[in-house]
Short mmCIF file of the C-alpha atoms (twelve columns), coordinates in Angstrom:
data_MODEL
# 
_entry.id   MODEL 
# 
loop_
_atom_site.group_PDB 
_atom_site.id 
_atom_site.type_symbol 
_atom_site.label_atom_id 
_atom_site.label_alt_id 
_atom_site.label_comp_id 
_atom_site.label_asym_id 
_atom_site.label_seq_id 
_atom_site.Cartn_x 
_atom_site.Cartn_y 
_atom_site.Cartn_z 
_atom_site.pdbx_PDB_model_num 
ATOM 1   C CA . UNK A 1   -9.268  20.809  -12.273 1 
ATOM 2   C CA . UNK A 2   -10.041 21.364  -15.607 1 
ATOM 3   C CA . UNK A 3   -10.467 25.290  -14.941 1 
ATOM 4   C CA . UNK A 4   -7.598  25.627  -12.762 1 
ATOM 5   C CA . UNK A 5   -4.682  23.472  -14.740 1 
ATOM 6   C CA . UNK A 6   -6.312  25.141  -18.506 1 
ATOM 7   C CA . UNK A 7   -4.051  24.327  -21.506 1 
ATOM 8   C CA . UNK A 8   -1.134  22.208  -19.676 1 
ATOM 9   C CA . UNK A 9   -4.501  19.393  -20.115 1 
ATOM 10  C CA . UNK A 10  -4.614  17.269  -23.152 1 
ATOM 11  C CA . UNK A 11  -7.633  17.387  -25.507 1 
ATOM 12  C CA . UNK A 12  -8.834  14.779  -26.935 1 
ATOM 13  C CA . UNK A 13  -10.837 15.674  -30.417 1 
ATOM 14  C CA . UNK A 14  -14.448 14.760  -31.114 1 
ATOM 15  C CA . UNK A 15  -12.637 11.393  -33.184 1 
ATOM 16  C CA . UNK A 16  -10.426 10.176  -30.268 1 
ATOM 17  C CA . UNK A 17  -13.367 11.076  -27.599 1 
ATOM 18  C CA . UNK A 18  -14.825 8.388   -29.341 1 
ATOM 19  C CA . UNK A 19  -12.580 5.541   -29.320 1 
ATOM 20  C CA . UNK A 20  -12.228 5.881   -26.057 1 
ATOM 21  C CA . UNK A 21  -15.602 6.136   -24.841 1 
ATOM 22  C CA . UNK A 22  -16.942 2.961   -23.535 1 
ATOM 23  C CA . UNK A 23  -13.760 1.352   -24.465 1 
ATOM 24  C CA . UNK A 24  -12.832 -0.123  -20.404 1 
ATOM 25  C CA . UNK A 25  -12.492 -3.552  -20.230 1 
ATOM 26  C CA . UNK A 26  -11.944 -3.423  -16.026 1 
ATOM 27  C CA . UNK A 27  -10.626 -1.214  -13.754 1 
ATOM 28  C CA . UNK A 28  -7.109  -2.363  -12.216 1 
ATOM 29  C CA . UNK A 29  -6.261  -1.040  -9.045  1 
ATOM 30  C CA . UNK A 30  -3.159  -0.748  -6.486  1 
ATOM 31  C CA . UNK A 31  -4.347  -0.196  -3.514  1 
ATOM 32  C CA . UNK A 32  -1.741  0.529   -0.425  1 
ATOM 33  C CA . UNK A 33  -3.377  2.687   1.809   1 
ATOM 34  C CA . UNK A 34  -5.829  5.093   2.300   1 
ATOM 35  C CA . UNK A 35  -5.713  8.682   1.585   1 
ATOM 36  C CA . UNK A 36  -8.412  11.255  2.585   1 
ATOM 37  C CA . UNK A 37  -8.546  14.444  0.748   1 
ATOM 38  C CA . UNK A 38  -10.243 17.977  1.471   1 
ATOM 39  C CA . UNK A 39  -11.155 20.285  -0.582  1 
ATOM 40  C CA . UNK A 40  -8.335  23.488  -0.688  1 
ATOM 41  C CA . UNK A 41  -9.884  26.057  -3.368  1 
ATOM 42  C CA . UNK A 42  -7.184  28.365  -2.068  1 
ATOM 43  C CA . UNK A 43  -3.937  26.295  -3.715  1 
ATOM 44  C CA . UNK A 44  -5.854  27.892  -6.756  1 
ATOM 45  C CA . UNK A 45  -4.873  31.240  -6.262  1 
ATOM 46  C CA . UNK A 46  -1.032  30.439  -5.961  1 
ATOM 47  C CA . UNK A 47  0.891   32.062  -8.861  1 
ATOM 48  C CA . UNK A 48  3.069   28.878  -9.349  1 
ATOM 49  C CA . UNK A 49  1.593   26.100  -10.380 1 
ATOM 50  C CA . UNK A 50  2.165   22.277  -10.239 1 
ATOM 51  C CA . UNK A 51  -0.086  19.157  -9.460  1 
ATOM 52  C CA . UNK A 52  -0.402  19.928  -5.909  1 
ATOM 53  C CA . UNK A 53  -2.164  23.296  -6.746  1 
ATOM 54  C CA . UNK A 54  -4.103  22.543  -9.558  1 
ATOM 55  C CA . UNK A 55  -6.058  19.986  -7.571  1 
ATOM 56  C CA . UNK A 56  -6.845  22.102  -5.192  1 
ATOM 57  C CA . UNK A 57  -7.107  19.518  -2.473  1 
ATOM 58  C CA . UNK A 58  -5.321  18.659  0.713   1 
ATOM 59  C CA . UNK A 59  -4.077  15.639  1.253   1 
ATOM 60  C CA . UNK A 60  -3.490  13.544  4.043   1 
ATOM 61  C CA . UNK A 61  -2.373  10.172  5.235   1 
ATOM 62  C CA . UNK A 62  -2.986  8.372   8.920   1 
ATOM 63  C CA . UNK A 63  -0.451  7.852   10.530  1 
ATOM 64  C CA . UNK A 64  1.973   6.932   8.226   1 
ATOM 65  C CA . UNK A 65  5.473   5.327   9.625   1 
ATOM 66  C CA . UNK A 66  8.894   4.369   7.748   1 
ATOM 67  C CA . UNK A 67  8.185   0.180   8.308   1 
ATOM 68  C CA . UNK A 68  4.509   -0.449  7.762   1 
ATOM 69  C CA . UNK A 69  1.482   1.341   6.017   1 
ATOM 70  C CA . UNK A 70  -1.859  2.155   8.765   1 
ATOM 71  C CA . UNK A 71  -4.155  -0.977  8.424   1 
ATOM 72  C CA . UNK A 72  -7.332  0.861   7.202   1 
ATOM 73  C CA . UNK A 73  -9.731  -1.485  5.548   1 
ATOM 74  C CA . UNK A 74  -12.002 0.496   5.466   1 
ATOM 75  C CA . UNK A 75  -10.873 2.585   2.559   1 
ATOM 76  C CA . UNK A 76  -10.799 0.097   0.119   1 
ATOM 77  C CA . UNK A 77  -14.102 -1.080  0.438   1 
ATOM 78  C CA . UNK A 78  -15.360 2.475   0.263   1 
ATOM 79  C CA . UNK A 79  -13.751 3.278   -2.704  1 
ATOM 80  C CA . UNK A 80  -14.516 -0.002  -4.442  1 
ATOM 81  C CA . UNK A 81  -18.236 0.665   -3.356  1 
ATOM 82  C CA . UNK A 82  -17.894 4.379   -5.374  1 
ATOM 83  C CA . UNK A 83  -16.300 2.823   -7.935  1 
ATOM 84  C CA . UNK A 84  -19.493 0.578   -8.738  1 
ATOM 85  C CA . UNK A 85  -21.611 3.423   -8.701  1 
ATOM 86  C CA . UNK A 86  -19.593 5.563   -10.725 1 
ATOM 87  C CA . UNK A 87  -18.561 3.442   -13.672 1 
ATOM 88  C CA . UNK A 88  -21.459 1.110   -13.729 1 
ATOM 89  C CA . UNK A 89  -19.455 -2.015  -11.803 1 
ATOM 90  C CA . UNK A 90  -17.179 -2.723  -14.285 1 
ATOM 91  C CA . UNK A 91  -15.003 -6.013  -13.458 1 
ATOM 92  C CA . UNK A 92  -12.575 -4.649  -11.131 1 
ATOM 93  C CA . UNK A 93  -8.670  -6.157  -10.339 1 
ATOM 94  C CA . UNK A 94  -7.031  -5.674  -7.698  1 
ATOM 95  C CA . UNK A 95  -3.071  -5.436  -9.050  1 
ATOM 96  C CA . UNK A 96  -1.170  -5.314  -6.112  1 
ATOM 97  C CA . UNK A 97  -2.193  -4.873  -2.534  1 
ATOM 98  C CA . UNK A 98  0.469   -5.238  0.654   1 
ATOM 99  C CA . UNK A 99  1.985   -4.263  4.002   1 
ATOM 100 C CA . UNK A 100 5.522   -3.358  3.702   1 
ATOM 101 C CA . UNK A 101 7.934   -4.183  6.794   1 
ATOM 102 C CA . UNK A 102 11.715  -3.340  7.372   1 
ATOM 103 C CA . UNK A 103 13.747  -5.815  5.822   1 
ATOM 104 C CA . UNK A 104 15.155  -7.471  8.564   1 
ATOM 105 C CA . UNK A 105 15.741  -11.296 8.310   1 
ATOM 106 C CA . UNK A 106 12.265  -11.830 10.047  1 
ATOM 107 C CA . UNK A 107 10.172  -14.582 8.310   1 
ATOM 108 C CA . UNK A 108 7.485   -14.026 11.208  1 
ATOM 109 C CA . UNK A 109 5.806   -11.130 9.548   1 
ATOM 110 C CA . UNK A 110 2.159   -10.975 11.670  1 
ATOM 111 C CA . UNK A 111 1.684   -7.384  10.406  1 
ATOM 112 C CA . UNK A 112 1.589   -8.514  6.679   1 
ATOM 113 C CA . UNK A 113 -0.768  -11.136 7.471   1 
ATOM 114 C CA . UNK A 114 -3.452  -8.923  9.475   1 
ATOM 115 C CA . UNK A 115 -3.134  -6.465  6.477   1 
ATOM 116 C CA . UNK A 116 -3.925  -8.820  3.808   1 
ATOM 117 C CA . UNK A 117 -6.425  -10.378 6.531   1 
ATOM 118 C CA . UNK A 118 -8.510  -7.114  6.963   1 
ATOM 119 C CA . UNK A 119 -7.733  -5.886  2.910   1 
ATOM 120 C CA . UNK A 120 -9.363  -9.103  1.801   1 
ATOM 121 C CA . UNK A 121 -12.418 -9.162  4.344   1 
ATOM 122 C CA . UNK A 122 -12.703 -5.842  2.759   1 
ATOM 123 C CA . UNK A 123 -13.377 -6.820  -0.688  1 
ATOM 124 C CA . UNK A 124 -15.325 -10.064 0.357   1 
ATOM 125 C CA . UNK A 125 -17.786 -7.421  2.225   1 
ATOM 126 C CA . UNK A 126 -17.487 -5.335  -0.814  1 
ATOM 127 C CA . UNK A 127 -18.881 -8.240  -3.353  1 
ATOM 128 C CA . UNK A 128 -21.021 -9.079  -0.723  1 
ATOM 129 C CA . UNK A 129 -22.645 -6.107  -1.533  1 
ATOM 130 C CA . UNK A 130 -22.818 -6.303  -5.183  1 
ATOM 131 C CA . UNK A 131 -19.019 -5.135  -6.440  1 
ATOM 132 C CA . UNK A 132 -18.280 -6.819  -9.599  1 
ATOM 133 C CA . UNK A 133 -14.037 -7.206  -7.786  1 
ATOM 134 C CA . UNK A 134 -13.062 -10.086 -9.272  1 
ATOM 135 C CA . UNK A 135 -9.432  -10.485 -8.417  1 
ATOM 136 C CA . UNK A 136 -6.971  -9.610  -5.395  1 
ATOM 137 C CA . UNK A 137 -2.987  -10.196 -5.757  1 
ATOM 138 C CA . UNK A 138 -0.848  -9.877  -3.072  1 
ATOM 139 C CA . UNK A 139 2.186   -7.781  -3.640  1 
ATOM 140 C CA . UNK A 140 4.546   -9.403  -3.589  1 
ATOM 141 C CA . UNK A 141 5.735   -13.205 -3.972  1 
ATOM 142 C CA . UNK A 142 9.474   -12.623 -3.715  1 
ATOM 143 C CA . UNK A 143 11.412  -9.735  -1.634  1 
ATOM 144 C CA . UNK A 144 12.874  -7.382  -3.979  1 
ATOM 145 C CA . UNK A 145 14.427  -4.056  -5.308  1 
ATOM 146 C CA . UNK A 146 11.173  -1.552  -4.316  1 
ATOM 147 C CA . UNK A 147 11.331  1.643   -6.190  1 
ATOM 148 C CA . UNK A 148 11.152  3.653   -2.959  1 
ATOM 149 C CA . UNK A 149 12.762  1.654   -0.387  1 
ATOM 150 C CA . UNK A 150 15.261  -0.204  -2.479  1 
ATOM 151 C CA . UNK A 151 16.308  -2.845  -0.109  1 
ATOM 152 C CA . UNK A 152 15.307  -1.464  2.798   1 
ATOM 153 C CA . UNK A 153 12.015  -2.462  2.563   1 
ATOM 154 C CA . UNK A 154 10.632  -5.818  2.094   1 
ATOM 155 C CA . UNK A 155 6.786   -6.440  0.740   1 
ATOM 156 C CA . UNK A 156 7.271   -10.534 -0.328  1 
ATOM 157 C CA . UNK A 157 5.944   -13.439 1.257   1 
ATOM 158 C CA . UNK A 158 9.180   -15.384 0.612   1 
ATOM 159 C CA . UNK A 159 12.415  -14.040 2.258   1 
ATOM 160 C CA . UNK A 160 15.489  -13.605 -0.020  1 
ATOM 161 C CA . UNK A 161 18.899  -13.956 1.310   1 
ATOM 162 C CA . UNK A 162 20.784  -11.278 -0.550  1 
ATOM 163 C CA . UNK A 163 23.856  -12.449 1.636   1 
ATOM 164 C CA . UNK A 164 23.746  -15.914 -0.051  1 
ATOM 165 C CA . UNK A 165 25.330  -16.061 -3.456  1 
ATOM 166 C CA . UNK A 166 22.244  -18.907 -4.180  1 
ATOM 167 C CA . UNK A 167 19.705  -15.874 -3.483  1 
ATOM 168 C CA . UNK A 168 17.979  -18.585 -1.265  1 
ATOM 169 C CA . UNK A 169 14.541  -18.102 -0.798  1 
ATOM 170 C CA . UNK A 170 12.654  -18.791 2.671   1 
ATOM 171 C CA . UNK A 171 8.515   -18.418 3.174   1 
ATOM 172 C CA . UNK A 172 7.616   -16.307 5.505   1 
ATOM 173 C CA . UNK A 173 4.688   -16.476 7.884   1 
ATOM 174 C CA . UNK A 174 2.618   -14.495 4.970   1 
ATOM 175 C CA . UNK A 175 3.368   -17.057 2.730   1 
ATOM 176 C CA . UNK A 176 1.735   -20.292 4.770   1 
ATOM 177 C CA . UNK A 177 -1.362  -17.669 5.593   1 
ATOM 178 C CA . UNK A 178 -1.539  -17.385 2.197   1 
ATOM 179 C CA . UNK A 179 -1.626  -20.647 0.718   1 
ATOM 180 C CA . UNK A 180 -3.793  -21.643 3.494   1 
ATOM 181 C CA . UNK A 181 -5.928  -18.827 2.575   1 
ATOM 182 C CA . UNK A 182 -6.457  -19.716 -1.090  1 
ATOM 183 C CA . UNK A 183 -7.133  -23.258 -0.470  1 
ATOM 184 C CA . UNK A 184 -9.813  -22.535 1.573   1 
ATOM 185 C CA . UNK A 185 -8.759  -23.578 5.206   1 
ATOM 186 C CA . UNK A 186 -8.863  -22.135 8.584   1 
ATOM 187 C CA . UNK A 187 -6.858  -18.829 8.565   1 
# 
């Protein structure tokens, strides 16, 4: 990367190399879906370069749809496994983690619920095996405005009625799997 992007990289100098060395509290994450990515030397020797070229990988995502991300558990244990190996397992944080679905109304949202059922058996297995991941949020409590679906797209495990001038808010399936979940019973 570093050879093929040159100058349009920051430097850091010897003093600011310093203050930042060792300086990682935890590692946050978002985690969404899964992406695998294959070496592409070849995007090097484009004249015109952007991001895509200088990292010289291809990229590609499993069968991705409009309404719901692939289920693909998998992934996130694997990377939280590299990630404990590479950095020394520093506390890790999962941010935000969830299935988005069309916003339709729906509060039976099953496909949310067997995302965040196979995401979270994911880490479990993952601190099973020694990952220091102490934290996993759901994204998100409420419906809202989403940066790339607007209101198309609806990732909360309450329902809000954007026809009701109350904005009245209505748990979804999610949410009682949820709470269930964090209390400890039967899920």
């Amino acid at each position: 990367m570093k050879k093929a992007a040159g100058a349009r990289i920051p430097t850091f100098t010897t003093y600011e190399a310093k203050l930042v060395k060792g300086s990682v509290d935890f590692i946050g994450l978002n985690h969404y879906i899964t992406v695998s990515v294959k070496d592409r030397p070849s995007s090097i020797e484009k004249h015109s370069r952007d991001f895509g070229a200088d990292m010289a990988a291809e990229v590609s995502l499993e069968a991705l749809t409009a309404d719901q991300y692939p289920v693909i558990p998998s992934g996130l244990y694997e990377l939280l496994e590299y990630l404990k190996e590479a950095y020394g397992n520093l506390p890790i944080y999962i941010q935000e983690s969830g299935q988005k679905t069309l916003r339709n109304g729906t509060l039976n949202d099953t496909p949310r619920i067997e995302y965040m059922h196979a995401y979270i058996g994911s880490v479990l297995d993952a601190v099973r095996n020694g990952s220091n991941t102490r934290g996993y949020f759901a994204w998100c409590f409420l419906d809202g405005l989403e940066l790339l679906g607007g209101y198309v797209l609806s990732y909360g495990l309450y329902y809000v009625d954007l026809d009701d001038n109350e904005l009245r808010r209505y748990p979804k399936l999610s949410a009682y799997w949820y709470a269930n979940f964090l209390k400890g019973k039967e899920v």
